[in-house]
Amino acid sequence: MAIMIDGKAVSAATREQIKREAAEMTVKPGLAVIIVGDDPASHVYVRNKKRGCEEVGFNSWVYELPESTTQDELLTLIDSLNVKDDVHGILVQLPLPRHIDESVVTERIVPEKDVDAFHSVNAGRIFKGEASLLPCTPAGIMELLRYYNIEVAGKRCVVIGRSNIVGKPMAMLLLGANGTVTICHSRTRELAQVTREADILVSAVGKAKFVTSDMVKDGAVVIDVGMNRNEDGKLCGDVDFVSAEPKCSYITPVPGGVGPMTITMLLRNTLTAARNIIKN
Ligand code: NAP
C-alpha cells in the first residue's frame, strides 16, 4: 500500500512556520488581491486567500471590481499597488473577463510583488534557477516532496502537461533539484512507455482517470495535480486512484494532496516578497 501524502497536514505545518516567521518581522507582510467580475469559483478562491492571510497574521486587501471594468482601469489600480509601501504581494485572480488581456495585466505587476510568479522576469529566473518567488502549485509539490524526504536528485521524473502555470515550472523545479526530467503533452507518442520510466510522476492534465495503473512503475511516487469532476460530480484528480495506488510508494490523494499547498505557497511567496522589499 502506498503512503498517502497528506497535503492538509503539510500545509498546516507550513502555515504555522510562516506565521512564526511573520511575527518576527518588523513589518507585517501584505497581500492585495484583485478580482474582476462575478465568477463564483473565483470568489471562493479569493475568500480563501484572504482567510489564509488572516491565519498567518498578514495584512490583506481585496479589490472587487465589476465585470465592466476596463483594462486601463485595472492597470491603473495595479500601478497604484505597485508603489504602495505596505503592499508586498499583488495577485490578480484569473480568469479575467474576455475584454481584458491576461498577459498585459500579468506583466504590469512589478516582478518584486508578483506572488503568483507569472511575470516573464520571474519565469526567466525560474529557468535560470535563480528565482525567489516560485509558482505556487509546483512550489507546493516540491514542499511535499521535501516534507516526506523524497529524494529528487538522480531520479527519473516525468511531468505530464506543459502549461506555463504548472507543467513547465514543475519540470524546471525538478531539474533544479537534480532530477532527470521528461515533459509530456498531448503530442507525446507512446505516453505510457514514457511514464512507466518515472520514479516520480507528476500529472497536470485535467482529465479524470487519465493516468491508469499500466502507466505507473512499481514503487513510483505519483503526484496528482488534476482537479476534475467524476461522473458523480465529485472532485477527483487525473489518476485512476483505485487501480494505481497499490503500485505506488507515495501518492497524493485528490482532494487533500496538492490542492491545500497552493494557497500556502502564495503566503510563503508574500513573506519572501516582503523580506526582499524591506531589504532593498
Ligand atoms: P492546461 O493548461 O489545460 O494544461 C494541460 C496539459 O495537459 C497541456 O500541456 C496538454 O498538452 C496536456 N494534455 C492534454 N491532453 C493530453 C494527453 N492526451 N496526453 C498528454 N498530455 C495531455 O492545464 P493546467 O492549468 O496546467 O492544469 C492542469 C490540471 O491541474 C487541471 O485539472 C487544473 O484544474 C489543475 N490545477 C490544480 C491546481 C491545484 O492547486 N491543485 C493548480 C493549478 C491547476 P498540450 O500542451 O499539448 O495541449
PDB file of N, CA and C and ligand atoms in Angstrom, residues 45 136-138 141 159-168 183-188 191 203-207 210 215 224-228 236-238 254 257-263, ligand 1:
ATOM      1  N   TYR A  45     -12.064  31.230  -4.171  1.00  0.00           N
ATOM      2  CA  TYR A  45     -10.595  31.215  -4.101  1.00  0.00           C
ATOM      3  C   TYR A  45     -10.080  32.473  -3.400  1.00  0.00           C
ATOM      4  N   CYS A 136       3.013  28.838  -7.390  1.00  0.00           N
ATOM      5  CA  CYS A 136       2.557  28.238  -6.120  1.00  0.00           C
ATOM      6  C   CYS A 136       2.339  26.734  -6.189  1.00  0.00           C
ATOM      7  N   THR A 137       1.717  26.235  -7.251  1.00  0.00           N
ATOM      8  CA  THR A 137       1.413  24.795  -7.272  1.00  0.00           C
ATOM      9  C   THR A 137       2.689  23.954  -7.387  1.00  0.00           C
ATOM     10  N   PRO A 138       3.574  24.229  -8.349  1.00  0.00           N
ATOM     11  CA  PRO A 138       4.826  23.457  -8.381  1.00  0.00           C
ATOM     12  C   PRO A 138       5.656  23.617  -7.106  1.00  0.00           C
ATOM     13  N   ILE A 141       4.326  21.362  -4.516  1.00  0.00           N
ATOM     14  CA  ILE A 141       4.704  19.952  -4.748  1.00  0.00           C
ATOM     15  C   ILE A 141       6.134  19.704  -4.265  1.00  0.00           C
ATOM     16  N   VAL A 159       6.810  14.664 -16.137  1.00  0.00           N
ATOM     17  CA  VAL A 159       5.716  15.600 -15.906  1.00  0.00           C
ATOM     18  C   VAL A 159       4.784  15.503 -17.107  1.00  0.00           C
ATOM     19  N   ILE A 160       3.509  15.218 -16.869  1.00  0.00           N
ATOM     20  CA  ILE A 160       2.540  15.238 -17.980  1.00  0.00           C
ATOM     21  C   ILE A 160       1.821  16.585 -17.908  1.00  0.00           C
ATOM     22  N   GLY A 161       1.975  17.377 -18.970  1.00  0.00           N
ATOM     23  CA  GLY A 161       1.417  18.728 -19.003  1.00  0.00           C
ATOM     24  C   GLY A 161       2.531  19.745 -19.138  1.00  0.00           C
ATOM     25  N   ARG A 162       2.298  20.761 -19.969  1.00  0.00           N
ATOM     26  CA  ARG A 162       3.340  21.764 -20.211  1.00  0.00           C
ATOM     27  C   ARG A 162       2.786  23.186 -20.127  1.00  0.00           C
ATOM     28  N   SER A 163       1.789  23.383 -19.239  1.00  0.00           N
ATOM     29  CA  SER A 163       1.261  24.743 -19.089  1.00  0.00           C
ATOM     30  C   SER A 163       2.313  25.627 -18.424  1.00  0.00           C
ATOM     31  N   ASN A 164       2.157  26.945 -18.622  1.00  0.00           N
ATOM     32  CA  ASN A 164       3.094  27.889 -18.003  1.00  0.00           C
ATOM     33  C   ASN A 164       2.903  27.951 -16.491  1.00  0.00           C
ATOM     34  N   ILE A 165       1.719  27.551 -16.035  1.00  0.00           N
ATOM     35  CA  ILE A 165       1.396  27.674 -14.609  1.00  0.00           C
ATOM     36  C   ILE A 165       1.869  26.451 -13.830  1.00  0.00           C
ATOM     37  N   VAL A 166       1.716  25.272 -14.436  1.00  0.00           N
ATOM     38  CA  VAL A 166       2.063  24.046 -13.701  1.00  0.00           C
ATOM     39  C   VAL A 166       3.194  23.259 -14.379  1.00  0.00           C
ATOM     40  N   GLY A 167       2.927  22.719 -15.562  1.00  0.00           N
ATOM     41  CA  GLY A 167       3.839  21.735 -16.161  1.00  0.00           C
ATOM     42  C   GLY A 167       5.265  22.234 -16.344  1.00  0.00           C
ATOM     43  N   LYS A 168       5.414  23.369 -17.047  1.00  0.00           N
ATOM     44  CA  LYS A 168       6.783  23.853 -17.335  1.00  0.00           C
ATOM     45  C   LYS A 168       7.551  24.224 -16.069  1.00  0.00           C
ATOM     46  N   ILE A 183       9.244  16.007 -20.134  1.00  0.00           N
ATOM     47  CA  ILE A 183       7.929  16.667 -20.154  1.00  0.00           C
ATOM     48  C   ILE A 183       7.085  16.032 -21.259  1.00  0.00           C
ATOM     49  N   CYS A 184       5.880  15.601 -20.920  1.00  0.00           N
ATOM     50  CA  CYS A 184       4.971  15.014 -21.910  1.00  0.00           C
ATOM     51  C   CYS A 184       3.788  15.953 -22.143  1.00  0.00           C
ATOM     52  N   HIS A 185       3.135  15.807 -23.283  1.00  0.00           N
ATOM     53  CA  HIS A 185       1.999  16.651 -23.646  1.00  0.00           C
ATOM     54  C   HIS A 185       1.114  15.894 -24.614  1.00  0.00           C
ATOM     55  N   SER A 186       0.154  16.588 -25.195  1.00  0.00           N
ATOM     56  CA  SER A 186      -0.846  15.872 -25.999  1.00  0.00           C
ATOM     57  C   SER A 186      -0.248  15.277 -27.279  1.00  0.00           C
ATOM     58  N   ARG A 187       0.925  15.712 -27.680  1.00  0.00           N
ATOM     59  CA  ARG A 187       1.544  15.167 -28.893  1.00  0.00           C
ATOM     60  C   ARG A 187       2.619  14.119 -28.591  1.00  0.00           C
ATOM     61  N   THR A 188       2.754  13.769 -27.316  1.00  0.00           N
ATOM     62  CA  THR A 188       3.748  12.759 -26.938  1.00  0.00           C
ATOM     63  C   THR A 188       3.315  11.386 -27.460  1.00  0.00           C
ATOM     64  N   LEU A 191       2.923   7.439 -24.700  1.00  0.00           N
ATOM     65  CA  LEU A 191       2.949   8.098 -23.387  1.00  0.00           C
ATOM     66  C   LEU A 191       3.180   7.088 -22.241  1.00  0.00           C
ATOM     67  N   SER A 203       1.247  14.420 -12.728  1.00  0.00           N
ATOM     68  CA  SER A 203       0.239  14.570 -13.776  1.00  0.00           C
ATOM     69  C   SER A 203      -0.504  15.886 -13.612  1.00  0.00           C
ATOM     70  N   ALA A 204      -0.422  16.739 -14.644  1.00  0.00           N
ATOM     71  CA  ALA A 204      -1.131  18.021 -14.652  1.00  0.00           C
ATOM     72  C   ALA A 204      -1.823  18.164 -15.997  1.00  0.00           C
ATOM     73  N   VAL A 205      -2.838  17.340 -16.177  1.00  0.00           N
ATOM     74  CA  VAL A 205      -3.535  17.268 -17.471  1.00  0.00           C
ATOM     75  C   VAL A 205      -4.930  17.875 -17.374  1.00  0.00           C
ATOM     76  N   GLY A 206      -5.672  17.473 -16.344  1.00  0.00           N
ATOM     77  CA  GLY A 206      -7.045  17.962 -16.215  1.00  0.00           C
ATOM     78  C   GLY A 206      -8.060  17.007 -16.816  1.00  0.00           C
ATOM     79  N   LYS A 207      -7.767  15.693 -16.724  1.00  0.00           N
ATOM     80  CA  LYS A 207      -8.727  14.696 -17.219  1.00  0.00           C
ATOM     81  C   LYS A 207      -8.841  13.565 -16.189  1.00  0.00           C
ATOM     82  N   PHE A 210      -7.141   9.686 -16.130  1.00  0.00           N
ATOM     83  CA  PHE A 210      -6.225   9.732 -17.281  1.00  0.00           C
ATOM     84  C   PHE A 210      -5.013   8.822 -17.056  1.00  0.00           C
ATOM     85  N   MET A 215       0.333   2.764 -16.550  1.00  0.00           N
ATOM     86  CA  MET A 215       1.259   3.864 -16.848  1.00  0.00           C
ATOM     87  C   MET A 215       2.228   4.122 -15.692  1.00  0.00           C
ATOM     88  N   ASP A 224      -0.541  13.997  -8.134  1.00  0.00           N
ATOM     89  CA  ASP A 224      -1.721  14.250  -8.965  1.00  0.00           C
ATOM     90  C   ASP A 224      -2.156  15.710  -8.815  1.00  0.00           C
ATOM     91  N   VAL A 225      -1.923  16.494  -9.856  1.00  0.00           N
ATOM     92  CA  VAL A 225      -2.273  17.921  -9.798  1.00  0.00           C
ATOM     93  C   VAL A 225      -3.710  18.163 -10.271  1.00  0.00           C
ATOM     94  N   GLY A 226      -4.237  17.232 -11.034  1.00  0.00           N
ATOM     95  CA  GLY A 226      -5.548  17.433 -11.676  1.00  0.00           C
ATOM     96  C   GLY A 226      -6.661  17.774 -10.695  1.00  0.00           C
ATOM     97  N   MET A 227      -7.551  18.634 -11.130  1.00  0.00           N
ATOM     98  CA  MET A 227      -8.765  18.944 -10.356  1.00  0.00           C
ATOM     99  C   MET A 227      -9.928  18.790 -11.312  1.00  0.00           C
ATOM    100  N   ASN A 228     -10.563  17.642 -11.226  1.00  0.00           N
ATOM    101  CA  ASN A 228     -11.629  17.320 -12.175  1.00  0.00           C
ATOM    102  C   ASN A 228     -12.866  16.894 -11.401  1.00  0.00           C
ATOM    103  N   CYS A 236     -12.058  15.041  -8.279  1.00  0.00           N
ATOM    104  CA  CYS A 236     -11.079  13.953  -8.418  1.00  0.00           C
ATOM    105  C   CYS A 236      -9.884  14.458  -9.222  1.00  0.00           C
ATOM    106  N   GLY A 237      -8.823  13.670  -9.195  1.00  0.00           N
ATOM    107  CA  GLY A 237      -7.606  14.068  -9.903  1.00  0.00           C
ATOM    108  C   GLY A 237      -7.516  13.459 -11.287  1.00  0.00           C
ATOM    109  N   ASP A 238      -6.289  13.398 -11.799  1.00  0.00           N
ATOM    110  CA  ASP A 238      -6.039  12.779 -13.121  1.00  0.00           C
ATOM    111  C   ASP A 238      -5.809  11.280 -13.001  1.00  0.00           C
ATOM    112  N   VAL A 254      -6.715  13.215  -4.152  1.00  0.00           N
ATOM    113  CA  VAL A 254      -7.469  14.423  -4.547  1.00  0.00           C
ATOM    114  C   VAL A 254      -8.907  14.200  -4.088  1.00  0.00           C
ATOM    115  N   GLY A 257      -4.375  16.525  -1.363  1.00  0.00           N
ATOM    116  CA  GLY A 257      -2.965  16.319  -1.708  1.00  0.00           C
ATOM    117  C   GLY A 257      -2.303  17.632  -2.077  1.00  0.00           C
ATOM    118  N   VAL A 258      -2.219  17.868  -3.380  1.00  0.00           N
ATOM    119  CA  VAL A 258      -1.545  19.076  -3.884  1.00  0.00           C
ATOM    120  C   VAL A 258      -2.348  20.344  -3.565  1.00  0.00           C
ATOM    121  N   GLY A 259      -3.666  20.238  -3.712  1.00  0.00           N
ATOM    122  CA  GLY A 259      -4.544  21.417  -3.589  1.00  0.00           C
ATOM    123  C   GLY A 259      -4.282  22.284  -2.370  1.00  0.00           C
ATOM    124  N   PRO A 260      -4.260  21.705  -1.147  1.00  0.00           N
ATOM    125  CA  PRO A 260      -4.092  22.541   0.050  1.00  0.00           C
ATOM    126  C   PRO A 260      -2.776  23.318   0.082  1.00  0.00           C
ATOM    127  N   MET A 261      -1.796  22.902  -0.714  1.00  0.00           N
ATOM    128  CA  MET A 261      -0.488  23.565  -0.670  1.00  0.00           C
ATOM    129  C   MET A 261      -0.455  24.875  -1.453  1.00  0.00           C
ATOM    130  N   THR A 262      -1.368  25.031  -2.410  1.00  0.00           N
ATOM    131  CA  THR A 262      -1.225  26.149  -3.357  1.00  0.00           C
ATOM    132  C   THR A 262      -1.340  27.508  -2.648  1.00  0.00           C
ATOM    133  N   ILE A 263      -2.382  27.697  -1.843  1.00  0.00           N
ATOM    134  CA  ILE A 263      -2.527  28.996  -1.161  1.00  0.00           C
ATOM    135  C   ILE A 263      -1.421  29.172  -0.116  1.00  0.00           C
TER     136      ILE A 263
HETATM  137  P1  NAP B   1      -3.754  23.147 -19.067  1.00  0.00           P
HETATM  138  O1  NAP B   1      -3.194  24.486 -19.302  1.00  0.00           O
HETATM  139  O2  NAP B   1      -5.057  22.774 -19.696  1.00  0.00           O
HETATM  140  O3  NAP B   1      -2.653  22.058 -19.492  1.00  0.00           O
HETATM  141  C1  NAP B   1      -2.972  20.701 -19.625  1.00  0.00           C
HETATM  142  C2  NAP B   1      -1.784  19.989 -20.223  1.00  0.00           C
HETATM  143  O4  NAP B   1      -2.142  18.621 -20.386  1.00  0.00           O
HETATM  144  C3  NAP B   1      -1.369  20.517 -21.604  1.00  0.00           C
HETATM  145  O5  NAP B   1       0.019  20.735 -21.649  1.00  0.00           O
HETATM  146  C4  NAP B   1      -1.798  19.400 -22.545  1.00  0.00           C
HETATM  147  O6  NAP B   1      -0.918  19.222 -23.667  1.00  0.00           O
HETATM  148  C5  NAP B   1      -1.698  18.169 -21.660  1.00  0.00           C
HETATM  149  N1  NAP B   1      -2.547  17.130 -22.190  1.00  0.00           N
HETATM  150  C6  NAP B   1      -3.842  17.192 -22.550  1.00  0.00           C
HETATM  151  N2  NAP B   1      -4.258  16.023 -23.057  1.00  0.00           N
HETATM  152  C7  NAP B   1      -3.187  15.198 -23.034  1.00  0.00           C
HETATM  153  C8  NAP B   1      -2.967  13.870 -23.456  1.00  0.00           C
HETATM  154  N3  NAP B   1      -3.947  13.134 -24.015  1.00  0.00           N
HETATM  155  N4  NAP B   1      -1.743  13.332 -23.288  1.00  0.00           N
HETATM  156  C9  NAP B   1      -0.732  14.044 -22.719  1.00  0.00           C
HETATM  157  N5  NAP B   1      -0.887  15.332 -22.315  1.00  0.00           N
HETATM  158  C10 NAP B   1      -2.093  15.887 -22.477  1.00  0.00           C
HETATM  159  O7  NAP B   1      -3.963  22.860 -17.520  1.00  0.00           O
HETATM  160  P2  NAP B   1      -3.155  23.387 -16.212  1.00  0.00           P
HETATM  161  O8  NAP B   1      -3.535  24.790 -15.928  1.00  0.00           O
HETATM  162  O9  NAP B   1      -1.725  23.017 -16.321  1.00  0.00           O
HETATM  163  O10 NAP B   1      -3.852  22.463 -15.107  1.00  0.00           O
HETATM  164  C11 NAP B   1      -3.812  21.057 -15.181  1.00  0.00           C
HETATM  165  C12 NAP B   1      -4.729  20.458 -14.144  1.00  0.00           C
HETATM  166  O11 NAP B   1      -4.260  20.847 -12.861  1.00  0.00           O
HETATM  167  C13 NAP B   1      -6.182  20.951 -14.192  1.00  0.00           C
HETATM  168  O12 NAP B   1      -7.038  19.907 -13.776  1.00  0.00           O
HETATM  169  C14 NAP B   1      -6.216  22.058 -13.178  1.00  0.00           C
HETATM  170  O13 NAP B   1      -7.514  22.266 -12.638  1.00  0.00           O
HETATM  171  C15 NAP B   1      -5.281  21.503 -12.138  1.00  0.00           C
HETATM  172  N6  NAP B   1      -4.644  22.510 -11.274  1.00  0.00           N
HETATM  173  C16 NAP B   1      -4.655  22.254  -9.942  1.00  0.00           C
HETATM  174  C17 NAP B   1      -4.057  23.150  -9.072  1.00  0.00           C
HETATM  175  C18 NAP B   1      -4.066  22.847  -7.620  1.00  0.00           C
HETATM  176  O14 NAP B   1      -3.854  23.726  -6.811  1.00  0.00           O
HETATM  177  N7  NAP B   1      -4.275  21.599  -7.223  1.00  0.00           N
HETATM  178  C19 NAP B   1      -3.453  24.300  -9.566  1.00  0.00           C
HETATM  179  C20 NAP B   1      -3.416  24.515 -10.941  1.00  0.00           C
HETATM  180  C21 NAP B   1      -4.024  23.603 -11.788  1.00  0.00           C
HETATM  181  P3  NAP B   1      -0.786  20.320 -24.846  1.00  0.00           P
HETATM  182  O15 NAP B   1       0.092  21.391 -24.292  1.00  0.00           O
HETATM  183  O16 NAP B   1      -0.161  19.566 -25.947  1.00  0.00           O
HETATM  184  O17 NAP B   1      -2.180  20.786 -25.137  1.00  0.00           O
END
